[in-house]
């Protein structure tokens, strides 16, 4: 059985020079890590592949005979299942190698000769980032659970994620005001899977109910927006990570409508955050096209008609226009990600 208290974070050091390798090992061990070493790139990759779930940080020299550090970085990026934090060992004035390492996929660097204080700070940064990513995995797992309980599939999460990416990327191209960046496009898509995370706080009996909700029940179900918004706001306040704030906006406001008739706050028009306006559209679009316990899948002709009728009512007109420009891509995504099995 794994005992969490006995686990020390593992770092792999790949360095061909023995003195440098041993020195680095000693310094890192003093900081409380378990250190594995490899004396060349090939051995380094082999050691990492054997235990990639435990080795979350790799420090690799760049210039080594045969398999060099750049190949190590490429190989790890190609094989990793969980993000491995890679630090390149560079000589202080070799800017060219440093830039090449970072553009190949290294996350950070440690300059030789190694200064202990610098190493401590850089490793602290590495662990902070890995912790955020672990948070991310945990939160995505909760999102799947919430979706499953709420009668939505993981395919729905994947489709809506891709629709979000298409819409946000198109809006970025359309507008030249720099408000939407590539990072924002990626973050909106990543965070979209959390839209119904608040359903974890709604009783099973309601989520699984097949008939219509009574007005009182509906009020309870609507609370999933506030619950989800709070979960993500709490995480944001603990970590300061901006993408969680985006997740908060999506979870809280994905049922707001353009004309102000949505919930939980009856926000109107541009007062609804952009990510939530996008989410609202793709969620409804995908739900109409999917079979549910209480309804059949609607044909695309019906969905198109509905979307146009709701333009300026439920949906932001800009987003409906954006959908219009990308319709073939939407249909491709829908075909590529069908429901895995007959769910109902
Ligand atoms: Fe929802
Ligand atoms: Fe949904």
Short mmCIF file of N, CA and C and ligand atoms in Angstrom, two decimals, residues 152 156 195-196 283 287, ligand 2:
data_model
loop_
_atom_site.label_atom_id
_atom_site.label_comp_id
_atom_site.label_asym_id
_atom_site.label_seq_id
_atom_site.Cartn_x
_atom_site.Cartn_y
_atom_site.Cartn_z
N UNK A 152 -25.16 13.60 -17.98
CA UNK A 152 -24.40 14.01 -19.16
C UNK A 152 -23.19 13.11 -19.29
N UNK A 156 -20.10 14.49 -24.03
CA UNK A 156 -20.70 15.85 -24.04
C UNK A 156 -19.64 16.86 -23.60
N UNK A 195 -18.36 23.24 -16.32
CA UNK A 195 -19.56 24.07 -16.25
C UNK A 195 -20.61 23.55 -15.26
N UNK A 196 -20.75 22.22 -15.16
CA UNK A 196 -21.78 21.68 -14.26
C UNK A 196 -21.19 21.06 -13.01
N UNK A 283 -23.48 24.49 -24.85
CA UNK A 283 -24.18 23.53 -23.98
C UNK A 283 -25.57 23.23 -24.53
N UNK A 287 -26.82 19.74 -26.21
CA UNK A 287 -27.93 19.03 -25.56
C UNK A 287 -29.09 18.81 -26.51
FE1 LIG B 2 -23.57 20.59 -20.14
#
